[in-house]
mmCIF file of C-alpha atoms in Angstrom:
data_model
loop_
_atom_site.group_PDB
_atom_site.id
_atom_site.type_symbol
_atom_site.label_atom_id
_atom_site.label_comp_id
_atom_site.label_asym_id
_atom_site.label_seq_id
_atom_site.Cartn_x
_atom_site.Cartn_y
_atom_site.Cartn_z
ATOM 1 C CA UNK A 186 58.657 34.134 -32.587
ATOM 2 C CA UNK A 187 57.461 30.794 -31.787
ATOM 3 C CA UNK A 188 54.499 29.551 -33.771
ATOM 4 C CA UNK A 189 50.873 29.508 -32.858
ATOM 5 C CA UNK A 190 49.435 26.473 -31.863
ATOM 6 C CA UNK A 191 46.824 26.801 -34.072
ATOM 7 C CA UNK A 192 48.976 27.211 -37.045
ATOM 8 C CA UNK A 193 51.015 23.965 -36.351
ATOM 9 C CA UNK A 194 49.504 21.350 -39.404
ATOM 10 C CA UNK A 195 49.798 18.486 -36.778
ATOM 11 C CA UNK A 196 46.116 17.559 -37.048
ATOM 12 C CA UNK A 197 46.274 16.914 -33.672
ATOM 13 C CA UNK A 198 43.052 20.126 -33.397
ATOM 14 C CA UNK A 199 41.029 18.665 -36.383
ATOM 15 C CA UNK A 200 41.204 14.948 -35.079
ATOM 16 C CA UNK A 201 41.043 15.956 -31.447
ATOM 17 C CA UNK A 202 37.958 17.597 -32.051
ATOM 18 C CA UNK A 203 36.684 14.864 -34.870
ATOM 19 C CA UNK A 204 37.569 12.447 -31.712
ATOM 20 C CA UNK A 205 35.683 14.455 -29.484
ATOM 21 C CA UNK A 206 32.306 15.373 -31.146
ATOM 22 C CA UNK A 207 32.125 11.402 -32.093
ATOM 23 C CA UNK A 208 32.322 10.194 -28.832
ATOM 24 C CA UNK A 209 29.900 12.913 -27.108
ATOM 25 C CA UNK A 210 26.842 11.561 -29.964
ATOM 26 C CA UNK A 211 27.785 7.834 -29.509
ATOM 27 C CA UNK A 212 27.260 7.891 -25.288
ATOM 28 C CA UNK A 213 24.175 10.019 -25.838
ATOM 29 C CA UNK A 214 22.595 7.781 -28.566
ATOM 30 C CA UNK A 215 23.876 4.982 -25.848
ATOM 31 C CA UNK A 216 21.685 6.441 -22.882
ATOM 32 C CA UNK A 217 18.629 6.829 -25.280
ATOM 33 C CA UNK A 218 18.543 3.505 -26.377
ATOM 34 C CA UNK A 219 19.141 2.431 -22.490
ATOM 35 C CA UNK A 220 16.254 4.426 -21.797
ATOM 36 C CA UNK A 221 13.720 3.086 -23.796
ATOM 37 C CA UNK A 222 15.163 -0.553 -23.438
ATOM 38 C CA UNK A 223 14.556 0.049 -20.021
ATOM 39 C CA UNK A 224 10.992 1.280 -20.642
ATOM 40 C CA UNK A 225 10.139 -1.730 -22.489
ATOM 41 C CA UNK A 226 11.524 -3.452 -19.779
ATOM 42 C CA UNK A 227 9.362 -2.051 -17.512
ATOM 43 C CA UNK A 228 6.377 -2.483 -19.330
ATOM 44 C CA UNK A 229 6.757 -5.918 -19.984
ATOM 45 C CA UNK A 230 7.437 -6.721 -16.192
ATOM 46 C CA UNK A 231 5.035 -4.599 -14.918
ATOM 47 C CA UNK A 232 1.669 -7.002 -13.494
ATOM 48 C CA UNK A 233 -0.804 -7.960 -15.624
ATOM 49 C CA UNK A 234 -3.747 -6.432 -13.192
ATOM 50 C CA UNK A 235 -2.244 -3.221 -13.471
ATOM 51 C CA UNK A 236 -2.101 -3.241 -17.071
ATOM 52 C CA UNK A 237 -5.956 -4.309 -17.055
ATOM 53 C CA UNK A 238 -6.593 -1.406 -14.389
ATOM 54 C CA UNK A 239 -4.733 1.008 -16.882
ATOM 55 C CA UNK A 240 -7.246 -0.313 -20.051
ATOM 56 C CA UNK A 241 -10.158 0.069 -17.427
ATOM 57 C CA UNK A 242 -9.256 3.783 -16.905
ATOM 58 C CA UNK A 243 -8.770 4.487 -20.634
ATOM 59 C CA UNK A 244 -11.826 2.764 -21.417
ATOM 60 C CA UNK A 245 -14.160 4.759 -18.801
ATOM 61 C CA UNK A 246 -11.273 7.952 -19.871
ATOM 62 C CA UNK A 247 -13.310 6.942 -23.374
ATOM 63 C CA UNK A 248 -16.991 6.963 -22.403
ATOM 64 C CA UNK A 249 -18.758 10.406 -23.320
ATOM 65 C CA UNK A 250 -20.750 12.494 -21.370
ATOM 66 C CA UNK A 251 -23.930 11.107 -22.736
ATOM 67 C CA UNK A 252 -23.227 7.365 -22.227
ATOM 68 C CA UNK A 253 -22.116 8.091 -18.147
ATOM 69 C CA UNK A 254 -25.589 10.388 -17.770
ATOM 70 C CA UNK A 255 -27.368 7.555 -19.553
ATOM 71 C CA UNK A 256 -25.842 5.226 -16.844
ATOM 72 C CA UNK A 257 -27.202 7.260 -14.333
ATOM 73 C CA UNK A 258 -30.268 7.789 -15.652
ATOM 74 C CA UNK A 259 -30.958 4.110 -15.468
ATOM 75 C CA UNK A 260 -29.754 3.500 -11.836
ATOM 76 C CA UNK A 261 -31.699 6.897 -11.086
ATOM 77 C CA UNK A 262 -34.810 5.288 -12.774
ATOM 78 C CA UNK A 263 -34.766 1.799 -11.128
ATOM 79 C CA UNK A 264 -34.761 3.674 -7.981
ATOM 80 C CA UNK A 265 -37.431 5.575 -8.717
ATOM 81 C CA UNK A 266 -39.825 2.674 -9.918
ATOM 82 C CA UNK A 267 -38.575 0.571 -6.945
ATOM 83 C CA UNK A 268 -39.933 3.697 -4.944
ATOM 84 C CA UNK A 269 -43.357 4.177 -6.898
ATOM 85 C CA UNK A 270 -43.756 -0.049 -5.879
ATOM 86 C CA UNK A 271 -43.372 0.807 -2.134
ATOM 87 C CA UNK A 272 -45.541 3.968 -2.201
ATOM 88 C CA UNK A 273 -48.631 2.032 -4.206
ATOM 89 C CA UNK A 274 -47.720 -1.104 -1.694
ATOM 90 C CA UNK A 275 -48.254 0.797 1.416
ATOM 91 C CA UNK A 276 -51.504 2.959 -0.259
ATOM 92 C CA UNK A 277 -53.088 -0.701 -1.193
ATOM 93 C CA UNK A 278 -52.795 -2.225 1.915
ATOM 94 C CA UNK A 279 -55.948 -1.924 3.099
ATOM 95 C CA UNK A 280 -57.609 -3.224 -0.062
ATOM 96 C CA UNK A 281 -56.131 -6.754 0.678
ATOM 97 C CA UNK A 282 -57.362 -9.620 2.103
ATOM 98 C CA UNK A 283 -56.709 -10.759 5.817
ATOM 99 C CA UNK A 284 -53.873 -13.070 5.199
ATOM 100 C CA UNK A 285 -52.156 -10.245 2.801
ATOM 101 C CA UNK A 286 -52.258 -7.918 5.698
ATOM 102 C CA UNK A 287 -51.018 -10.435 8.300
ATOM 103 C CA UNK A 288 -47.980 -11.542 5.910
ATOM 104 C CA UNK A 289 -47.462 -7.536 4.782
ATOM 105 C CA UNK A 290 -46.942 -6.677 8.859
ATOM 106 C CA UNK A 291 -45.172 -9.503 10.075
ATOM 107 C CA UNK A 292 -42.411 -8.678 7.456
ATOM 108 C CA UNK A 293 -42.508 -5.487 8.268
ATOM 109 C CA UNK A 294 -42.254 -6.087 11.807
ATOM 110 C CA UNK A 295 -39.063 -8.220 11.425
ATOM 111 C CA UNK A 296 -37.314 -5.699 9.307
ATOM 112 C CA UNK A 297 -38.269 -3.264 11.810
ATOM 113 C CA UNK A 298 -36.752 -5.662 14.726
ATOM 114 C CA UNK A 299 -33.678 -7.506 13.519
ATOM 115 C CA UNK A 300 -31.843 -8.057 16.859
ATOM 116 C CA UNK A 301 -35.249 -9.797 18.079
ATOM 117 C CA UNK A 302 -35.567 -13.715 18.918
ATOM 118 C CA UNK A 303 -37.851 -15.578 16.979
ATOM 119 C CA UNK A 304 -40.010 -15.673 20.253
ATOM 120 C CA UNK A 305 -40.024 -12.025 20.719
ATOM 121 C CA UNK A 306 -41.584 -11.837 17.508
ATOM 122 C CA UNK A 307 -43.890 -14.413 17.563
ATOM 123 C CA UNK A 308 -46.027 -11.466 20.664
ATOM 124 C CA UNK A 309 -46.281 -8.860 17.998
ATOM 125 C CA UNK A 310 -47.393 -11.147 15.163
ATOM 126 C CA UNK A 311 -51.363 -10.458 13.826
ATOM 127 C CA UNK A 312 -53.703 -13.315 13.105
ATOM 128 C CA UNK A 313 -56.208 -13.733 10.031
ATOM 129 C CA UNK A 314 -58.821 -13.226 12.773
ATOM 130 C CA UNK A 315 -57.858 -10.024 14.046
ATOM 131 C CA UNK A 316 -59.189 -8.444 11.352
ATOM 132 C CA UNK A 317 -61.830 -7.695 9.246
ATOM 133 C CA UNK A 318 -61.489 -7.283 5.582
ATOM 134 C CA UNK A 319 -62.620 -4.234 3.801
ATOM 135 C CA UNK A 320 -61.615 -5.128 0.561
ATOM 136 C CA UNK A 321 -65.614 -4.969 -0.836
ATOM 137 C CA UNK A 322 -64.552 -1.115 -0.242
ATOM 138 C CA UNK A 323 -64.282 -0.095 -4.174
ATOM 139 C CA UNK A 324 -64.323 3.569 -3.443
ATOM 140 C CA UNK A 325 -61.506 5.760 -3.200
ATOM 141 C CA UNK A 326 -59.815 6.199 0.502
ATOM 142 C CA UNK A 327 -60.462 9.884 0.631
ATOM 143 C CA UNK A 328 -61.788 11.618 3.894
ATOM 144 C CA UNK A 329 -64.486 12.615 1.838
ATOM 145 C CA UNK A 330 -65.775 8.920 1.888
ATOM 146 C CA UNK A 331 -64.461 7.800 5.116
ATOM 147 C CA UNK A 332 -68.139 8.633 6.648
ATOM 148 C CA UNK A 333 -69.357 6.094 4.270
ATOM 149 C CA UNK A 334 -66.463 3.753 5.472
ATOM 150 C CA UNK A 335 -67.607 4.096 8.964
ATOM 151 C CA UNK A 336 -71.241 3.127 8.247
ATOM 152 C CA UNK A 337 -70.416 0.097 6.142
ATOM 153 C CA UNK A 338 -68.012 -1.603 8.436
ATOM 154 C CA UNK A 339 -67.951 -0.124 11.765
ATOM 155 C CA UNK A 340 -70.602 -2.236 13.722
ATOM 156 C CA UNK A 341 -69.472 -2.005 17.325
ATOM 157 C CA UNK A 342 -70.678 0.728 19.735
ATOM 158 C CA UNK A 343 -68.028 2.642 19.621
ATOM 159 C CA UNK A 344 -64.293 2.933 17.920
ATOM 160 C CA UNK A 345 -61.232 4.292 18.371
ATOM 161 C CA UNK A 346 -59.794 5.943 14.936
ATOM 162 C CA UNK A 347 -55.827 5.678 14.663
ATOM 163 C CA UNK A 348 -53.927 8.299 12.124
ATOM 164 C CA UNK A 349 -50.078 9.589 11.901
ATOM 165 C CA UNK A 350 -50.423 12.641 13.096
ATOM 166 C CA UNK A 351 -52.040 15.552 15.299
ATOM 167 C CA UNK A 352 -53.225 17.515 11.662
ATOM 168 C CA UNK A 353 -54.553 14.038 10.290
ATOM 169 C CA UNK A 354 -56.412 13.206 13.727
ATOM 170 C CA UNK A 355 -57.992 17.041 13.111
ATOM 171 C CA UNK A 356 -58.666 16.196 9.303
ATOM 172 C CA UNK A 357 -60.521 12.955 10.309
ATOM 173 C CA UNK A 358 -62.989 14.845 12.864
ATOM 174 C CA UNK A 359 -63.991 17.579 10.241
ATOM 175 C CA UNK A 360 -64.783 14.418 7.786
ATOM 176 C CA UNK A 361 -66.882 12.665 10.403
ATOM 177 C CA UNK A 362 -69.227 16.100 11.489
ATOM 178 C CA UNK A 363 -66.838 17.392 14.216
ATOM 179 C CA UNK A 364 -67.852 17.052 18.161
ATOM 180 C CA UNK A 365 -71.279 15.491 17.317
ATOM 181 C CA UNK A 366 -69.873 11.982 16.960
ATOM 182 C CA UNK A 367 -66.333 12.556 17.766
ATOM 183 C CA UNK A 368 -64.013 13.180 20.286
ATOM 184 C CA UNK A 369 -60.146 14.217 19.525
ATOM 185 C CA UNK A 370 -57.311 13.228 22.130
ATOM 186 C CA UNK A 371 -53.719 14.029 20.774
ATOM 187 C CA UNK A 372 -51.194 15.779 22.168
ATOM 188 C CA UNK A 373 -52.475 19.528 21.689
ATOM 189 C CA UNK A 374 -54.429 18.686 24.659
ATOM 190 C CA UNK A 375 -53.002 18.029 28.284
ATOM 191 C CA UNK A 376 -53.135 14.131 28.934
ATOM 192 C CA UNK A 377 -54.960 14.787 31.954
ATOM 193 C CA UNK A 378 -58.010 16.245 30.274
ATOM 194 C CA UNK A 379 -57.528 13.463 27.634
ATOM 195 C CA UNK A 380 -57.979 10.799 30.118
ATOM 196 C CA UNK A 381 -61.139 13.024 32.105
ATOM 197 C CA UNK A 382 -62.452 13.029 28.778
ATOM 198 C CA UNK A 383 -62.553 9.585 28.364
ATOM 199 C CA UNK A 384 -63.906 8.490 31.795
ATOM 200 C CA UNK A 385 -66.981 10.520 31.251
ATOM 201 C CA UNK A 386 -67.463 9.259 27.471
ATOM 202 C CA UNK A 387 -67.648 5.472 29.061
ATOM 203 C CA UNK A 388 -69.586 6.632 31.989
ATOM 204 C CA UNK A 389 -67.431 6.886 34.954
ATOM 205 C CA UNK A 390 -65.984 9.836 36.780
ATOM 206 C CA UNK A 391 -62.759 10.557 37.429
ATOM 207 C CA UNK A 392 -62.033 10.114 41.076
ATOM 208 C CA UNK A 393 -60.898 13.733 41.767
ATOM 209 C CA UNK A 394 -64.073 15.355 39.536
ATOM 210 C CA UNK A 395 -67.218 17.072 41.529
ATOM 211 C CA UNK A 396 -70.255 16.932 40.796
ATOM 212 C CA UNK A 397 -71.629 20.359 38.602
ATOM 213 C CA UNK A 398 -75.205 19.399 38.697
ATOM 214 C CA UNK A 399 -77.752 18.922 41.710
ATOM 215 C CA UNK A 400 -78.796 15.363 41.870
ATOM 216 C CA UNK A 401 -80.779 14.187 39.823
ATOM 217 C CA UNK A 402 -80.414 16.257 37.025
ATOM 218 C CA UNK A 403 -78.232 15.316 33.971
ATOM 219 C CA UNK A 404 -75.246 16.862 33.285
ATOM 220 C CA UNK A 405 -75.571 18.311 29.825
ATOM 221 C CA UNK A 406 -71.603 17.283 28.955
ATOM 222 C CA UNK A 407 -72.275 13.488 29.793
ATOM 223 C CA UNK A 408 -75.606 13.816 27.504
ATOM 224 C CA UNK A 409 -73.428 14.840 24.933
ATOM 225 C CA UNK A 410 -70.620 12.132 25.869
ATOM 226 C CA UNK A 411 -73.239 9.405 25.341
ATOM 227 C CA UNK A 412 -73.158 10.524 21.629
ATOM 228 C CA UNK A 413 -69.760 9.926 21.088
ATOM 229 C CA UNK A 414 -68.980 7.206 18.708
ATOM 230 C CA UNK A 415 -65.470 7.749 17.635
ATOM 231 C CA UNK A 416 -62.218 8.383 19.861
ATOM 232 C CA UNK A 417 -59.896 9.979 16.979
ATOM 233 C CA UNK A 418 -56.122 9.953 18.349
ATOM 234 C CA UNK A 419 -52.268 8.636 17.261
ATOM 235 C CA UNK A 420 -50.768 5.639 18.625
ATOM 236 C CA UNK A 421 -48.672 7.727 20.862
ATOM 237 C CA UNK A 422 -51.458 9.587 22.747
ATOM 238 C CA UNK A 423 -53.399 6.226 22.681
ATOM 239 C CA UNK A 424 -50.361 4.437 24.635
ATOM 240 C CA UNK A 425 -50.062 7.089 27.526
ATOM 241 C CA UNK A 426 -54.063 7.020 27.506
ATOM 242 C CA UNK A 427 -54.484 3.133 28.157
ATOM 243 C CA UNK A 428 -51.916 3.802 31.033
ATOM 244 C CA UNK A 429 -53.365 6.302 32.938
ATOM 245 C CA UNK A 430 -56.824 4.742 32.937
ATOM 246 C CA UNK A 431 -58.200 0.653 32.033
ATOM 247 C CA UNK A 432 -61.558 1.457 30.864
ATOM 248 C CA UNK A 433 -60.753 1.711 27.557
ATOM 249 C CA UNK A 434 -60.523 -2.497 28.062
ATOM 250 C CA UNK A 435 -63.318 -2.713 30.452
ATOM 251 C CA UNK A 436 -67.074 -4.608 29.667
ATOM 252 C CA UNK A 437 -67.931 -7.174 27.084
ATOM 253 C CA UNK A 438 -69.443 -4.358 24.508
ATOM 254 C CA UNK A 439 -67.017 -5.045 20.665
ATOM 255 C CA UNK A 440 -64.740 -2.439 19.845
ATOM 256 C CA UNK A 441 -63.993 -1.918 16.885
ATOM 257 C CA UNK A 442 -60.042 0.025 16.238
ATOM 258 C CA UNK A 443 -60.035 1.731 12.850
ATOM 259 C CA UNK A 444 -56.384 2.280 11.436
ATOM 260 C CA UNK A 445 -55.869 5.277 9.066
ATOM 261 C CA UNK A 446 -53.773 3.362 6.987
ATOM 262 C CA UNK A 447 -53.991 4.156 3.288
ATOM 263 C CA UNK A 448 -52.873 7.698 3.933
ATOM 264 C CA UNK A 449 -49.342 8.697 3.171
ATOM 265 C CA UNK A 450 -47.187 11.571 5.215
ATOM 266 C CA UNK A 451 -44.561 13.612 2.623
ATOM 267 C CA UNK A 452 -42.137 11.101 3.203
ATOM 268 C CA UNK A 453 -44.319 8.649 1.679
ATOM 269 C CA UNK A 454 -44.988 7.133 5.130
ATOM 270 C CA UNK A 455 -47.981 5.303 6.317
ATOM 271 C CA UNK A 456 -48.874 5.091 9.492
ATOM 272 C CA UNK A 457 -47.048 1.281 9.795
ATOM 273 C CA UNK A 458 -43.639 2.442 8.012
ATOM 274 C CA UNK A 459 -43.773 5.268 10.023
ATOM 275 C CA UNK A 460 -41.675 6.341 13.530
ATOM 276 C CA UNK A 461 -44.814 5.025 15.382
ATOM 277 C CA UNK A 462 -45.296 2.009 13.399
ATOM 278 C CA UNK A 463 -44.077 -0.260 15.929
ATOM 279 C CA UNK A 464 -45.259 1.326 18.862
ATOM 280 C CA UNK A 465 -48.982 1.646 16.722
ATOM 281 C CA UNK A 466 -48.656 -3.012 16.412
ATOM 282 C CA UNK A 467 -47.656 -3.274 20.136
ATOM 283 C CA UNK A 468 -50.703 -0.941 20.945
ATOM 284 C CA UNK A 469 -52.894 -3.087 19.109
ATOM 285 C CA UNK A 470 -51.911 -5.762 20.399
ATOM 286 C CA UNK A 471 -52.624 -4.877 23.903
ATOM 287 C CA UNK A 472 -56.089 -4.252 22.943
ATOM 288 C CA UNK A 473 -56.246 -7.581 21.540
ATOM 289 C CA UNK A 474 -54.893 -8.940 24.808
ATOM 290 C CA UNK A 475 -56.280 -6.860 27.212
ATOM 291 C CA UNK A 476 -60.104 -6.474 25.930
ATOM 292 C CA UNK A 477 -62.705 -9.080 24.131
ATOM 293 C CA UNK A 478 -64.450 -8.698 20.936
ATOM 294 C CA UNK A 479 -61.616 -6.164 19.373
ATOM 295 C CA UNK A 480 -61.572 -6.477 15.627
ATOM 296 C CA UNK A 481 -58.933 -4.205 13.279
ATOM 297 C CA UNK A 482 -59.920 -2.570 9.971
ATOM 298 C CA UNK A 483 -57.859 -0.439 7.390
ATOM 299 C CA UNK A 484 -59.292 2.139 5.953
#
């Protein structure tokens, strides 16, 4: 029987597999330390911005909770007083002088109109002299003492009283007695009637109107027209107004235009910074144009 190969004391088995196991550990302890040569490698060649991006990560990685709410907290805040400045800006403008106004609008105006030449602009810039000043005003701007406004500054025969919007224009004519002295044209009535309405307050009749009365007896609505001291409206229903009929410019009596400008909409709008702001300077400046003895005040 011939003998196992297992049982044969060549030592060829024992340093086969002595051989064997030795040269499987060196090759693997060979690729490891390839490995991480390599990764040192690598880290050593990699750029020096993206090891300075990396530290930038780890760093913000590092910030807590608190410190990135507290960084926040501060832009949040800066914004917030930056909008508190604007609000109290816009609320005080009619408390300032002539030239404060004047500067305050022609800023505005060329934020407002950045693609415009320096000509263009020059049309809707204000004077000093097209206003007057109500900063001796020390009371509060509340509706409640706009009646006491009027009577202190408004000296012309008439004026035409400028808010925002449709509810402010209503607000305004409750504050000054309703129709006894004042007459509301904004857009919850038709333009047409608007414009009649007008025409018989400055004592002329529209073209198409008929007489109600027999001659020589008063008609009881133009009695009551000749008591009308304020024409409350927005710029918008102002602008279609003053195009559908001149009279509004017509005779050498002062007219005085009172701008409901210390009140602010939600949005923190006044009636300047609002949609109608521009529209509101180029209608005031027609009147300026257009008419003599105009004067602007802010209430």
């Amino acid at each position: 029987m011939s003998p196992n190969a297992d049982d044969l004391d060549d030592g060829l088995a024992y340093e086969f597999a002595e051989s064997s196991d030795g040269s499987v550990n060196s090759d693997a302890e060979e690729i490891e330390n390839f490995d991480a040569d390599q990764g040192a490698t690598d880290d050593a060649s990699a750029p020096a911005s993206k090891r300075q991006k990396d530290d930038h990560d780890d760093e913000d990685n590092h910030l807590s909770k608190r410190q990135k709410k507290l960084a926040k907290s501060k832009a949040h805040l800066k914004k917030m007083e930056k909008m508190e400045f604007e609000k109290q800006e816009k609320k005080e403008l009619p408390r300032k002088s002539a030239d404060a106004i004047v500067d305050y609008l022609s800023k505005l105006i060329r934020e407002k109109n950045p693609d415009m030449s320096v000509l263009e602009l020059e049309e809707l810039y204000f004077r000093k002299s097209d206003f007057i000043s109500t900063e001796s005003f020390t009371q509060e701007r509340t509706l409640e003492n706009f009646p006491t406004f009027v009577r202190m500054f408004n000296k012309a025969p008439r004026a035409i009283v400028l808010s925002t919007s449709n509810i402010r224009v209503a607000d305004v004519f409750r504050s000054l007695g309703g129709s006894s002295s004042a007459v509301k044209l904004f857009s919850k009535n038709k333009l047409k009637d608007d414009v009649a309405r007008v025409e018989q307050i400055l004592g002329s009749k529209s073209k198409e109107a008929k007489p109600s009365q027999k001659k020589g007896k008063a008609n009881p609505k133009d009695v009551a027209a000749q008591h009308v001291q304020y024409l409350l409206s927005t710029p918008g229903r102002m602008a279609k107004i003053i195009e559908e009929t001149t009279l509004l410019f017509s005779g050498k009596e002062k007219l005085d235009i009172l701008v409901d400008a210390s009140y602010l909409d939600p949005k923190t709008n006044s009636i300047f910074t609002s949609d109608d702001g521009m529209l509101l300077c180029r209608l005031l400046k027609t009147f300026l144009r257009e008419k003599s003895s105009v004067k602007i005040l802010l209430f």
